[in-house]
Amino acid sequence: MSERRTISRVKPDAMALRALAHPQRLRMLGMLRIDGPATATRLAERMGLNSGATSYHLRQLARHGFIEEDIERGNGRDRWWKAAHETTTFLEEGDDEDALDAGLAFAEAALSAQIKEMQRALARHPQLSPEWRKASTISDYVIPLTAERTESLLHQINALLLDAMAHAPKAGAAYAPGVEPVSFILHAFPRAPEEEGA
Protein backbone atom coordinates (compact mmCIF):
# COMPACT_ATOMS: atom_id res chain seq x y z
CA MET A 1 0.00 0.00 0.00
CA SER A 2 1.32 3.45 -0.87
CA GLU A 3 1.98 6.19 1.65
CA ARG A 4 -1.09 8.09 2.86
CA ARG A 5 -1.41 11.69 1.66
CA THR A 6 -3.71 14.50 2.72
CA ILE A 7 -6.74 15.18 0.50
CA SER A 8 -7.26 18.91 0.00
CA ARG A 9 -10.85 20.16 0.29
CA VAL A 10 -12.67 23.41 -0.25
CA LYS A 11 -15.98 24.54 1.29
CA PRO A 12 -17.01 27.41 -0.99
CA ASP A 13 -19.36 30.17 0.08
CA ALA A 14 -22.68 30.68 -1.72
CA MET A 15 -21.27 33.13 -4.28
CA ALA A 16 -18.41 30.77 -5.20
CA LEU A 17 -20.80 27.81 -5.51
CA ARG A 18 -23.01 29.80 -7.87
CA ALA A 19 -19.96 30.62 -10.00
CA LEU A 20 -18.95 26.95 -10.06
CA ALA A 21 -22.48 25.83 -11.04
CA HIS A 22 -21.78 27.03 -14.62
CA PRO A 23 -21.44 23.81 -16.68
CA GLN A 24 -18.27 24.91 -18.52
CA ARG A 25 -16.53 25.97 -15.29
CA LEU A 26 -17.49 22.76 -13.56
CA ARG A 27 -16.11 20.77 -16.50
CA MET A 28 -12.87 22.81 -16.56
CA LEU A 29 -12.32 22.29 -12.85
CA GLY A 30 -12.91 18.56 -13.31
CA MET A 31 -10.36 18.42 -16.13
CA LEU A 32 -7.77 20.27 -14.06
CA ARG A 33 -8.39 18.02 -11.06
CA ILE A 34 -8.35 14.75 -12.98
CA ASP A 35 -5.98 15.39 -15.90
CA GLY A 36 -3.64 17.87 -14.23
CA PRO A 37 -2.52 21.41 -15.15
CA ALA A 38 -3.37 22.91 -18.54
CA THR A 39 -3.39 26.17 -20.46
CA ALA A 40 -6.51 28.03 -21.58
CA THR A 41 -5.63 27.15 -25.16
CA ARG A 42 -5.42 23.43 -24.41
CA LEU A 43 -8.69 23.47 -22.45
CA ALA A 44 -10.40 25.43 -25.24
CA GLU A 45 -9.31 22.80 -27.78
CA ARG A 46 -10.56 19.93 -25.63
CA MET A 47 -13.88 21.62 -24.84
CA GLY A 48 -14.58 23.08 -28.28
CA LEU A 49 -14.64 26.66 -26.96
CA ASN A 50 -12.77 29.76 -28.05
CA SER A 51 -9.79 30.69 -25.91
CA GLY A 52 -11.36 34.01 -24.87
CA ALA A 53 -14.35 32.28 -23.28
CA THR A 54 -12.08 29.70 -21.69
CA SER A 55 -9.83 32.40 -20.23
CA TYR A 56 -12.86 34.19 -18.79
CA HIS A 57 -14.12 31.02 -17.09
CA LEU A 58 -10.63 30.27 -15.76
CA ARG A 59 -10.41 33.78 -14.26
CA GLN A 60 -13.77 33.23 -12.54
CA LEU A 61 -12.59 29.91 -11.12
CA ALA A 62 -9.39 31.55 -9.90
CA ARG A 63 -11.30 34.51 -8.42
CA HIS A 64 -13.26 32.10 -6.23
CA GLY A 65 -10.22 30.03 -5.22
CA PHE A 66 -10.98 26.82 -7.15
CA ILE A 67 -7.86 27.04 -9.32
CA GLU A 68 -4.52 28.82 -9.24
CA GLU A 69 -1.72 29.61 -11.63
CA ASP A 70 0.86 26.83 -11.93
CA ILE A 71 4.01 28.93 -11.67
CA GLU A 72 6.27 25.90 -12.20
CA ARG A 73 5.07 25.57 -15.80
CA GLY A 74 4.83 27.74 -18.85
CA ASN A 75 6.58 30.88 -19.92
CA GLY A 76 5.64 34.50 -20.55
CA ARG A 77 3.18 33.52 -23.27
CA ASP A 78 1.55 30.40 -21.85
CA ARG A 79 -0.24 30.64 -18.52
CA TRP A 80 -0.81 27.24 -16.89
CA TRP A 81 -3.60 26.58 -14.41
CA LYS A 82 -4.05 23.87 -11.80
CA ALA A 83 -6.77 22.88 -9.36
CA ALA A 84 -6.31 24.36 -5.90
CA HIS A 85 -8.16 21.48 -4.16
CA GLU A 86 -9.07 17.87 -4.87
CA THR A 87 -12.63 17.87 -3.52
CA THR A 88 -15.51 20.30 -2.95
CA THR A 89 -17.94 20.06 -0.03
CA PHE A 90 -21.38 21.66 0.06
CA LEU A 91 -24.91 21.22 1.47
CA GLU A 92 -23.63 20.74 4.99
CA GLU A 93 -25.48 20.97 8.29
CA GLY A 94 -25.83 24.57 9.44
CA ASP A 95 -25.93 26.10 5.95
CA ASP A 96 -28.18 29.16 5.76
CA GLU A 97 -30.89 29.56 3.08
CA ASP A 98 -28.51 31.31 0.67
CA ALA A 99 -25.94 28.52 0.97
CA LEU A 100 -28.71 25.92 0.60
CA ASP A 101 -30.02 27.55 -2.60
CA ALA A 102 -26.50 27.86 -4.04
CA GLY A 103 -25.72 24.26 -3.03
CA LEU A 104 -28.83 22.97 -4.78
CA ALA A 105 -27.96 24.93 -7.95
CA PHE A 106 -24.46 23.45 -7.85
CA ALA A 107 -25.89 19.95 -7.20
CA GLU A 108 -28.07 20.29 -10.33
CA ALA A 109 -25.00 21.18 -12.43
CA ALA A 110 -22.95 18.38 -10.84
CA LEU A 111 -25.72 15.84 -11.46
CA SER A 112 -25.90 16.84 -15.12
CA ALA A 113 -22.11 16.42 -15.42
CA GLN A 114 -22.29 13.03 -13.68
CA ILE A 115 -24.99 11.81 -16.07
CA LYS A 116 -22.80 12.81 -19.04
CA GLU A 117 -19.83 11.03 -17.44
CA MET A 118 -21.88 7.85 -17.04
CA GLN A 119 -23.02 8.07 -20.67
CA ARG A 120 -19.38 8.36 -21.83
CA ALA A 121 -18.47 5.41 -19.60
CA LEU A 122 -21.23 3.26 -21.10
CA ALA A 123 -20.18 4.20 -24.64
CA ARG A 124 -16.58 3.22 -23.80
CA HIS A 125 -17.52 -0.01 -21.99
CA PRO A 126 -17.27 -2.33 -25.05
CA GLN A 127 -13.67 -1.17 -25.65
CA LEU A 128 -12.55 -1.90 -22.08
CA SER A 129 -10.38 -4.89 -21.28
CA PRO A 130 -12.15 -7.83 -19.60
CA GLU A 131 -10.42 -6.85 -16.33
CA TRP A 132 -11.81 -3.29 -16.44
CA ARG A 133 -15.28 -4.49 -17.49
CA LYS A 134 -15.27 -6.82 -14.47
CA ALA A 135 -14.12 -3.93 -12.24
CA SER A 136 -16.92 -1.59 -13.44
CA THR A 137 -20.50 -1.44 -12.18
CA ILE A 138 -23.75 0.47 -12.34
CA SER A 139 -25.65 -0.39 -9.18
CA ASP A 140 -28.41 0.96 -7.03
CA TYR A 141 -29.70 -0.25 -3.69
CA VAL A 142 -32.95 0.76 -2.00
CA ILE A 143 -32.70 0.01 1.75
CA PRO A 144 -35.29 1.01 4.37
CA LEU A 145 -33.26 2.97 6.97
CA THR A 146 -33.58 5.73 9.53
CA ALA A 147 -31.91 9.09 8.90
CA GLU A 148 -29.37 8.25 11.62
CA ARG A 149 -28.47 4.85 10.12
CA THR A 150 -28.26 6.41 6.64
CA GLU A 151 -25.88 9.09 7.90
CA SER A 152 -23.75 6.43 9.61
CA LEU A 153 -23.61 4.30 6.47
CA LEU A 154 -22.67 7.33 4.33
CA HIS A 155 -19.93 8.19 6.81
CA GLN A 156 -18.53 4.65 6.50
CA ILE A 157 -18.68 4.66 2.69
CA ASN A 158 -17.11 8.13 2.44
CA ALA A 159 -14.37 7.17 4.89
CA LEU A 160 -13.56 4.09 2.80
CA LEU A 161 -13.43 6.10 -0.44
CA LEU A 162 -11.38 8.93 1.09
CA ASP A 163 -8.93 6.38 2.52
CA ALA A 164 -8.53 4.81 -0.94
CA MET A 165 -8.04 8.29 -2.42
CA ALA A 166 -5.45 9.16 0.24
CA HIS A 167 -3.42 6.03 -0.61
CA ALA A 168 -3.68 6.49 -4.39
CA PRO A 169 -1.54 8.79 -6.53
CA LYS A 170 -2.96 12.27 -6.91
CA ALA A 171 -5.21 12.57 -9.96
CA GLY A 172 -3.35 14.04 -12.91
CA ALA A 173 -0.02 12.55 -11.81
CA ALA A 174 1.90 9.90 -13.75
CA TYR A 175 0.33 6.51 -13.09
CA ALA A 176 1.88 3.06 -12.94
CA PRO A 177 0.91 0.70 -15.79
CA GLY A 178 -2.69 -0.51 -15.41
CA VAL A 179 -3.73 2.41 -13.18
CA GLU A 180 -6.52 4.70 -14.43
CA PRO A 181 -8.63 7.35 -12.70
CA VAL A 182 -11.79 5.56 -11.57
CA SER A 183 -14.97 7.51 -10.88
CA PHE A 184 -17.19 6.57 -7.93
CA ILE A 185 -20.44 8.55 -7.98
CA LEU A 186 -22.42 8.34 -4.75
CA HIS A 187 -26.00 9.54 -4.35
CA ALA A 188 -28.10 8.82 -1.28
CA PHE A 189 -31.51 10.31 -0.57
CA PRO A 190 -34.94 9.39 0.83
CA ARG A 191 -36.75 8.05 -2.21
CA ALA A 192 -39.74 10.10 -3.35
CA PRO A 193 -42.86 8.03 -4.12
CA GLU A 194 -43.65 7.44 -7.79
CA GLU A 195 -46.57 9.57 -8.99
CA GLU A 196 -49.47 7.67 -10.49
CA GLY A 197 -49.62 7.93 -14.28
CA ALA A 198 -46.17 9.49 -14.48
Short mmCIF file of N, CA and C in Angstrom, two decimals, residues 1-4 163-164 167-168:
data_model
loop_
_atom_site.label_atom_id
_atom_site.label_comp_id
_atom_site.label_asym_id
_atom_site.label_seq_id
_atom_site.Cartn_x
_atom_site.Cartn_y
_atom_site.Cartn_z
N MET A 1 0.85 -1.18 0.00
CA MET A 1 0.00 0.00 0.00
C MET A 1 0.89 1.24 0.00
N SER A 2 0.50 2.25 -0.78
CA SER A 2 1.32 3.45 -0.87
C SER A 2 1.13 4.33 0.37
N GLU A 3 2.01 5.29 0.50
CA GLU A 3 1.98 6.19 1.65
C GLU A 3 0.73 7.05 1.61
N ARG A 4 0.14 7.29 2.76
CA ARG A 4 -1.09 8.09 2.86
C ARG A 4 -0.76 9.56 2.66
N ASP A 163 -10.14 7.12 2.18
CA ASP A 163 -8.93 6.38 2.52
C ASP A 163 -8.26 5.84 1.25
N ALA A 164 -9.08 5.30 0.33
CA ALA A 164 -8.53 4.81 -0.94
C ALA A 164 -7.90 5.95 -1.72
N HIS A 167 -4.51 6.98 -0.35
CA HIS A 167 -3.42 6.03 -0.61
C HIS A 167 -3.11 5.89 -2.10
N ALA A 168 -3.89 6.55 -2.94
CA ALA A 168 -3.68 6.49 -4.39
C ALA A 168 -2.84 7.69 -4.84
#
